């Protein structure tokens, strides 16, 4: 891979990227979120644009400027809205890179009024599982070349390869979170897996890694769809 940093690897391709966390509302003032900063996904969107792609970025709630070269940005809050935006844009995408940390659960009911405390009694929230955007995309035909992310705290390779096959993905980028890597960190390291192959992208800035990832995605895309 080293030395293959062609600048137009994705020329003529339409790349859809999701990034950031999702917020699942509990009531008008509270939500369930996660620690994704959106920086990895935004770096991927920027790198894809720099590699010549026409990029649409679907962003969860983050405070990040739209990266240079990104043609269209759609801001969403919840997993349900992210799913709508991604599915709507997927018809015209050649590649989907799901870098968003989509909330796995949402409160089964969103309270219309602010929840109040009740004399020390515990509050129990019922949570419903959110639909899986990647799995839903994999079930539509035709669908874009699918790249997932897997943030894991342990057994990274095994969990990532399981997600690759279970979700029907073309590639997965796995990273270990915690210990100064992953969410909220400046640096990251990625292990890429695809059916029948893998590649290690060693620790680097998220921008640097995004550029390398995008080169690999371009190569796998061309290999899979000659
Ligand atoms: N993903 C998705 N829709 C969801 C949950 C996850 O599209 N509702 C995508 C993410 O964007 C990511 C990939 O699936 O590209 C893996 O996300 P991850 O949270 O690691 O996997 P899960 O299947 O949710 O498994 P778990 O959180 O239990 O490890
Ligand atoms: Ca998850």
mmCIF file of C-alpha atoms and ligand atoms in Angstrom:
data_model
loop_
_atom_site.group_PDB
_atom_site.id
_atom_site.type_symbol
_atom_site.label_atom_id
_atom_site.label_comp_id
_atom_site.label_asym_id
_atom_site.label_seq_id
_atom_site.Cartn_x
_atom_site.Cartn_y
_atom_site.Cartn_z
ATOM 1 C CA UNK A 1 0.000 0.000 0.000
ATOM 2 C CA UNK A 2 2.838 2.395 0.825
ATOM 3 C CA UNK A 3 3.572 4.696 -2.058
ATOM 4 C CA UNK A 4 0.202 4.203 -3.711
ATOM 5 C CA UNK A 5 -1.217 7.573 -2.680
ATOM 6 C CA UNK A 6 -2.718 8.458 -6.021
ATOM 7 C CA UNK A 7 -4.844 11.591 -5.562
ATOM 8 C CA UNK A 8 -7.758 10.517 -7.753
ATOM 9 C CA UNK A 9 -8.412 6.950 -6.567
ATOM 10 C CA UNK A 10 -12.099 7.681 -6.158
ATOM 11 C CA UNK A 11 -12.536 9.914 -9.212
ATOM 12 C CA UNK A 12 -16.035 9.648 -10.639
ATOM 13 C CA UNK A 13 -17.409 7.786 -7.616
ATOM 14 C CA UNK A 14 -20.150 8.972 -5.287
ATOM 15 C CA UNK A 15 -19.317 8.293 -1.663
ATOM 16 C CA UNK A 16 -21.803 8.518 1.186
ATOM 17 C CA UNK A 17 -20.314 8.853 4.680
ATOM 18 C CA UNK A 18 -22.079 8.808 8.034
ATOM 19 C CA UNK A 19 -20.300 10.286 11.031
ATOM 20 C CA UNK A 20 -20.694 11.214 14.658
ATOM 21 C CA UNK A 21 -22.939 9.955 17.428
ATOM 22 C CA UNK A 22 -26.722 9.863 17.529
ATOM 23 C CA UNK A 23 -28.832 11.335 20.301
ATOM 24 C CA UNK A 24 -31.929 9.494 21.429
ATOM 25 C CA UNK A 25 -34.311 11.784 23.267
ATOM 26 C CA UNK A 26 -35.686 10.814 26.663
ATOM 27 C CA UNK A 27 -37.712 13.982 27.214
ATOM 28 C CA UNK A 28 -37.476 17.599 25.965
ATOM 29 C CA UNK A 29 -34.245 18.238 27.897
ATOM 30 C CA UNK A 30 -32.456 14.879 28.071
ATOM 31 C CA UNK A 31 -31.051 12.313 25.694
ATOM 32 C CA UNK A 32 -28.936 9.161 25.498
ATOM 33 C CA UNK A 33 -25.793 9.730 23.434
ATOM 34 C CA UNK A 34 -22.307 8.311 23.070
ATOM 35 C CA UNK A 35 -18.738 9.565 23.036
ATOM 36 C CA UNK A 36 -18.157 9.657 19.273
ATOM 37 C CA UNK A 37 -16.660 13.038 18.318
ATOM 38 C CA UNK A 38 -17.317 12.624 14.597
ATOM 39 C CA UNK A 39 -13.703 13.429 13.792
ATOM 40 C CA UNK A 40 -12.861 10.066 12.205
ATOM 41 C CA UNK A 41 -15.924 10.181 9.942
ATOM 42 C CA UNK A 42 -15.332 13.821 8.992
ATOM 43 C CA UNK A 43 -11.718 12.974 8.170
ATOM 44 C CA UNK A 44 -12.947 10.094 5.990
ATOM 45 C CA UNK A 45 -15.349 12.441 4.168
ATOM 46 C CA UNK A 46 -12.541 14.942 3.579
ATOM 47 C CA UNK A 47 -10.142 12.227 2.388
ATOM 48 C CA UNK A 48 -12.747 10.791 0.012
ATOM 49 C CA UNK A 49 -13.326 14.245 -1.494
ATOM 50 C CA UNK A 50 -9.562 14.757 -1.805
ATOM 51 C CA UNK A 51 -9.396 11.392 -3.615
ATOM 52 C CA UNK A 52 -11.806 12.730 -6.219
ATOM 53 C CA UNK A 53 -15.170 11.440 -4.962
ATOM 54 C CA UNK A 54 -18.423 13.366 -4.878
ATOM 55 C CA UNK A 55 -19.136 13.159 -1.148
ATOM 56 C CA UNK A 56 -22.374 13.326 0.823
ATOM 57 C CA UNK A 57 -21.879 13.487 4.589
ATOM 58 C CA UNK A 58 -24.676 12.531 6.971
ATOM 59 C CA UNK A 59 -23.665 13.898 10.358
ATOM 60 C CA UNK A 60 -25.013 13.237 13.811
ATOM 61 C CA UNK A 61 -24.853 16.006 16.416
ATOM 62 C CA UNK A 62 -21.252 17.229 16.324
ATOM 63 C CA UNK A 63 -19.640 20.636 16.430
ATOM 64 C CA UNK A 64 -17.400 20.288 13.407
ATOM 65 C CA UNK A 65 -17.175 22.401 10.256
ATOM 66 C CA UNK A 66 -18.001 20.738 6.945
ATOM 67 C CA UNK A 67 -14.717 19.390 5.539
ATOM 68 C CA UNK A 68 -13.229 20.941 2.418
ATOM 69 C CA UNK A 69 -14.569 19.466 -0.802
ATOM 70 C CA UNK A 70 -17.664 17.796 0.676
ATOM 71 C CA UNK A 71 -20.515 18.400 -1.786
ATOM 72 C CA UNK A 72 -23.476 17.938 0.549
ATOM 73 C CA UNK A 73 -24.002 17.675 4.309
ATOM 74 C CA UNK A 74 -27.172 16.466 6.014
ATOM 75 C CA UNK A 75 -27.387 17.010 9.778
ATOM 76 C CA UNK A 76 -29.456 14.587 11.839
ATOM 77 C CA UNK A 77 -29.946 13.846 15.524
ATOM 78 C CA UNK A 78 -31.430 10.405 16.122
ATOM 79 C CA UNK A 79 -30.594 6.988 14.685
ATOM 80 C CA UNK A 80 -34.012 6.937 12.988
ATOM 81 C CA UNK A 81 -33.298 10.244 11.198
ATOM 82 C CA UNK A 82 -29.807 9.071 10.286
ATOM 83 C CA UNK A 83 -31.292 5.915 8.785
ATOM 84 C CA UNK A 84 -33.801 7.974 6.730
ATOM 85 C CA UNK A 85 -31.069 10.286 5.440
ATOM 86 C CA UNK A 86 -28.675 7.442 4.600
ATOM 87 C CA UNK A 87 -31.324 5.326 2.843
ATOM 88 C CA UNK A 88 -32.526 8.366 0.856
ATOM 89 C CA UNK A 89 -28.996 9.129 -0.343
ATOM 90 C CA UNK A 90 -27.920 5.504 -0.895
ATOM 91 C CA UNK A 91 -29.662 5.217 -4.312
ATOM 92 C CA UNK A 92 -27.086 7.528 -5.797
ATOM 93 C CA UNK A 93 -24.038 6.268 -3.891
ATOM 94 C CA UNK A 94 -21.394 3.865 -5.166
ATOM 95 C CA UNK A 95 -19.820 3.457 -1.730
ATOM 96 C CA UNK A 96 -21.237 3.857 1.794
ATOM 97 C CA UNK A 97 -18.782 4.298 4.650
ATOM 98 C CA UNK A 98 -20.629 3.960 7.965
ATOM 99 C CA UNK A 99 -18.358 5.734 10.425
ATOM 100 C CA UNK A 100 -21.230 6.907 12.624
ATOM 101 C CA UNK A 101 -21.622 5.526 16.139
ATOM 102 C CA UNK A 102 -25.308 4.789 15.726
ATOM 103 C CA UNK A 103 -27.123 4.445 19.049
ATOM 104 C CA UNK A 104 -28.147 0.827 19.537
ATOM 105 C CA UNK A 105 -31.157 1.684 21.701
ATOM 106 C CA UNK A 106 -33.660 4.493 22.049
ATOM 107 C CA UNK A 107 -36.172 5.195 24.813
ATOM 108 C CA UNK A 108 -39.289 3.225 23.878
ATOM 109 C CA UNK A 109 -41.347 6.348 24.593
ATOM 110 C CA UNK A 110 -40.204 9.958 24.383
ATOM 111 C CA UNK A 111 -41.824 11.882 27.238
ATOM 112 C CA UNK A 112 -43.565 15.042 26.021
ATOM 113 C CA UNK A 113 -42.907 16.805 29.302
ATOM 114 C CA UNK A 114 -39.762 16.928 31.398
ATOM 115 C CA UNK A 115 -39.526 13.901 33.704
ATOM 116 C CA UNK A 116 -39.632 14.852 37.399
ATOM 117 C CA UNK A 117 -37.971 13.161 40.360
ATOM 118 C CA UNK A 118 -40.106 11.089 42.728
ATOM 119 C CA UNK A 119 -38.728 11.048 46.285
ATOM 120 C CA UNK A 120 -35.675 8.869 45.667
ATOM 121 C CA UNK A 121 -37.530 6.216 43.680
ATOM 122 C CA UNK A 122 -35.348 4.760 40.890
ATOM 123 C CA UNK A 123 -36.197 5.762 37.335
ATOM 124 C CA UNK A 124 -36.563 2.866 34.912
ATOM 125 C CA UNK A 125 -36.281 3.596 31.199
ATOM 126 C CA UNK A 126 -37.581 1.098 28.667
ATOM 127 C CA UNK A 127 -35.255 0.967 25.670
ATOM 128 C CA UNK A 128 -36.107 -0.324 22.215
ATOM 129 C CA UNK A 129 -33.438 -1.538 19.781
ATOM 130 C CA UNK A 130 -32.764 0.704 16.796
ATOM 131 C CA UNK A 131 -32.764 -0.712 13.283
ATOM 132 C CA UNK A 132 -29.310 -1.457 11.866
ATOM 133 C CA UNK A 133 -28.622 0.946 8.996
ATOM 134 C CA UNK A 134 -25.847 -1.157 7.471
ATOM 135 C CA UNK A 135 -27.858 -4.360 7.639
ATOM 136 C CA UNK A 136 -30.850 -2.636 6.060
ATOM 137 C CA UNK A 137 -28.644 -1.297 3.267
ATOM 138 C CA UNK A 138 -27.153 -4.750 2.691
ATOM 139 C CA UNK A 139 -30.687 -6.084 2.232
ATOM 140 C CA UNK A 140 -31.565 -3.608 -0.557
ATOM 141 C CA UNK A 141 -30.620 -4.431 -4.159
ATOM 142 C CA UNK A 142 -28.686 -2.949 -5.730
ATOM 143 C CA UNK A 143 -26.805 -1.364 -2.860
ATOM 144 C CA UNK A 144 -23.550 0.555 -2.551
ATOM 145 C CA UNK A 145 -20.216 -1.061 -1.672
ATOM 146 C CA UNK A 146 -20.531 -1.254 2.108
ATOM 147 C CA UNK A 147 -17.814 -0.274 4.552
ATOM 148 C CA UNK A 148 -18.516 -0.530 8.270
ATOM 149 C CA UNK A 149 -16.604 0.543 11.341
ATOM 150 C CA UNK A 150 -16.304 -1.481 14.517
ATOM 151 C CA UNK A 151 -15.242 0.174 17.744
ATOM 152 C CA UNK A 152 -14.326 -2.500 20.249
ATOM 153 C CA UNK A 153 -12.737 -2.541 23.689
ATOM 154 C CA UNK A 154 -11.566 -6.179 23.412
ATOM 155 C CA UNK A 155 -11.251 -9.117 20.980
ATOM 156 C CA UNK A 156 -11.140 -6.606 18.123
ATOM 157 C CA UNK A 157 -10.366 -9.000 15.260
ATOM 158 C CA UNK A 158 -12.956 -11.606 16.202
ATOM 159 C CA UNK A 159 -15.788 -9.110 16.724
ATOM 160 C CA UNK A 160 -14.915 -7.166 13.580
ATOM 161 C CA UNK A 161 -14.813 -10.249 11.360
ATOM 162 C CA UNK A 162 -18.090 -11.408 12.839
ATOM 163 C CA UNK A 163 -19.693 -8.027 11.977
ATOM 164 C CA UNK A 164 -18.243 -8.191 8.466
ATOM 165 C CA UNK A 165 -20.007 -11.457 7.709
ATOM 166 C CA UNK A 166 -23.130 -10.967 9.827
ATOM 167 C CA UNK A 167 -23.934 -7.586 8.273
ATOM 168 C CA UNK A 168 -22.986 -8.615 4.739
ATOM 169 C CA UNK A 169 -20.276 -5.935 4.391
ATOM 170 C CA UNK A 170 -17.583 -5.553 1.757
ATOM 171 C CA UNK A 171 -15.067 -4.174 4.277
ATOM 172 C CA UNK A 172 -14.849 -3.316 7.953
ATOM 173 C CA UNK A 173 -12.466 -0.931 9.711
ATOM 174 C CA UNK A 174 -11.926 -1.963 13.299
ATOM 175 C CA UNK A 175 -10.395 0.064 16.067
ATOM 176 C CA UNK A 176 -9.732 -0.471 19.729
ATOM 177 C CA UNK A 177 -11.295 2.244 21.871
ATOM 178 C CA UNK A 178 -9.768 3.365 25.142
ATOM 179 C CA UNK A 179 -6.072 3.865 26.086
ATOM 180 C CA UNK A 180 -5.724 7.123 24.147
ATOM 181 C CA UNK A 181 -7.207 5.712 20.949
ATOM 182 C CA UNK A 182 -10.563 5.857 19.273
ATOM 183 C CA UNK A 183 -13.400 8.047 20.529
ATOM 184 C CA UNK A 184 -12.372 11.577 21.496
ATOM 185 C CA UNK A 185 -8.691 10.833 20.802
ATOM 186 C CA UNK A 186 -6.545 12.556 18.146
ATOM 187 C CA UNK A 187 -4.871 9.352 17.037
ATOM 188 C CA UNK A 188 -6.352 6.101 15.933
ATOM 189 C CA UNK A 189 -5.209 2.787 14.492
ATOM 190 C CA UNK A 190 -7.335 0.612 12.229
ATOM 191 C CA UNK A 191 -7.420 -3.029 11.212
ATOM 192 C CA UNK A 192 -9.167 -3.554 7.891
ATOM 193 C CA UNK A 193 -10.900 -6.794 7.009
ATOM 194 C CA UNK A 194 -12.707 -7.851 3.867
ATOM 195 C CA UNK A 195 -13.827 -11.282 2.712
ATOM 196 C CA UNK A 196 -10.526 -13.092 2.224
ATOM 197 C CA UNK A 197 -8.079 -10.398 3.298
ATOM 198 C CA UNK A 198 -6.895 -7.872 5.853
ATOM 199 C CA UNK A 199 -4.567 -4.890 6.268
ATOM 200 C CA UNK A 200 -3.188 -3.117 9.342
ATOM 201 C CA UNK A 201 -3.148 0.672 9.356
ATOM 202 C CA UNK A 202 -0.828 1.554 12.250
ATOM 203 C CA UNK A 203 -1.342 4.363 14.739
ATOM 204 C CA UNK A 204 -1.531 7.772 13.063
ATOM 205 C CA UNK A 205 -3.592 10.952 13.132
ATOM 206 C CA UNK A 206 -7.214 10.507 12.106
ATOM 207 C CA UNK A 207 -6.524 12.555 8.938
ATOM 208 C CA UNK A 208 -3.609 10.355 7.936
ATOM 209 C CA UNK A 209 -5.559 7.174 8.661
ATOM 210 C CA UNK A 210 -8.571 8.422 6.747
ATOM 211 C CA UNK A 211 -6.389 8.985 3.670
ATOM 212 C CA UNK A 212 -5.010 5.444 3.912
ATOM 213 C CA UNK A 213 -8.445 3.968 4.518
ATOM 214 C CA UNK A 214 -9.874 5.721 1.481
ATOM 215 C CA UNK A 215 -7.056 4.349 -0.704
ATOM 216 C CA UNK A 216 -7.828 0.811 0.518
ATOM 217 C CA UNK A 217 -11.546 1.275 -0.040
ATOM 218 C CA UNK A 218 -10.850 2.449 -3.596
ATOM 219 C CA UNK A 219 -8.697 -0.595 -4.294
ATOM 220 C CA UNK A 220 -11.188 -3.065 -2.819
ATOM 221 C CA UNK A 221 -14.059 -1.371 -4.663
ATOM 222 C CA UNK A 222 -12.219 -1.708 -7.995
ATOM 223 C CA UNK A 223 -11.289 -5.313 -7.181
ATOM 224 C CA UNK A 224 -14.867 -6.229 -6.286
ATOM 225 C CA UNK A 225 -16.558 -4.318 -9.141
ATOM 226 C CA UNK A 226 -14.190 -4.398 -12.115
HETATM 227 N N1 LIG B 1 -24.425 0.470 12.607
HETATM 228 C C1 LIG B 1 -25.548 0.818 11.875
HETATM 229 N N2 LIG B 1 -26.768 0.878 12.496
HETATM 230 C C2 LIG B 1 -26.888 0.572 13.796
HETATM 231 C C3 LIG B 1 -25.752 0.199 14.556
HETATM 232 C C4 LIG B 1 -24.522 0.153 13.918
HETATM 233 O O1 LIG B 1 -25.433 1.084 10.669
HETATM 234 N N3 LIG B 1 -28.097 0.636 14.352
HETATM 235 C C5 LIG B 1 -23.132 0.417 11.915
HETATM 236 C C6 LIG B 1 -22.115 1.422 12.422
HETATM 237 O O2 LIG B 1 -22.220 2.651 11.717
HETATM 238 C C7 LIG B 1 -20.802 0.710 12.137
HETATM 239 C C8 LIG B 1 -21.155 -0.762 12.242
HETATM 240 O O3 LIG B 1 -22.577 -0.839 12.128
HETATM 241 O O4 LIG B 1 -20.356 0.956 10.814
HETATM 242 C C9 LIG B 1 -20.737 -1.422 13.496
HETATM 243 O O5 LIG B 1 -21.234 -0.724 14.608
HETATM 244 P P1 LIG B 1 -21.054 -1.351 16.035
HETATM 245 O O6 LIG B 1 -21.702 -0.498 17.063
HETATM 246 O O7 LIG B 1 -19.580 -1.684 16.214
HETATM 247 O O8 LIG B 1 -21.818 -2.746 15.839
HETATM 248 P P2 LIG B 1 -23.166 -3.297 16.411
HETATM 249 O O9 LIG B 1 -23.697 -4.201 15.333
HETATM 250 O O10 LIG B 1 -24.073 -2.207 16.889
HETATM 251 O O11 LIG B 1 -22.713 -4.228 17.613
HETATM 252 P P3 LIG B 1 -22.320 -3.863 19.144
HETATM 253 O O12 LIG B 1 -22.513 -2.383 19.365
HETATM 254 O O13 LIG B 1 -23.222 -4.716 19.965
HETATM 255 O O14 LIG B 1 -20.845 -4.245 19.262
HETATM 256 CA CA1 LIG B 2 -23.466 -0.592 18.373
#
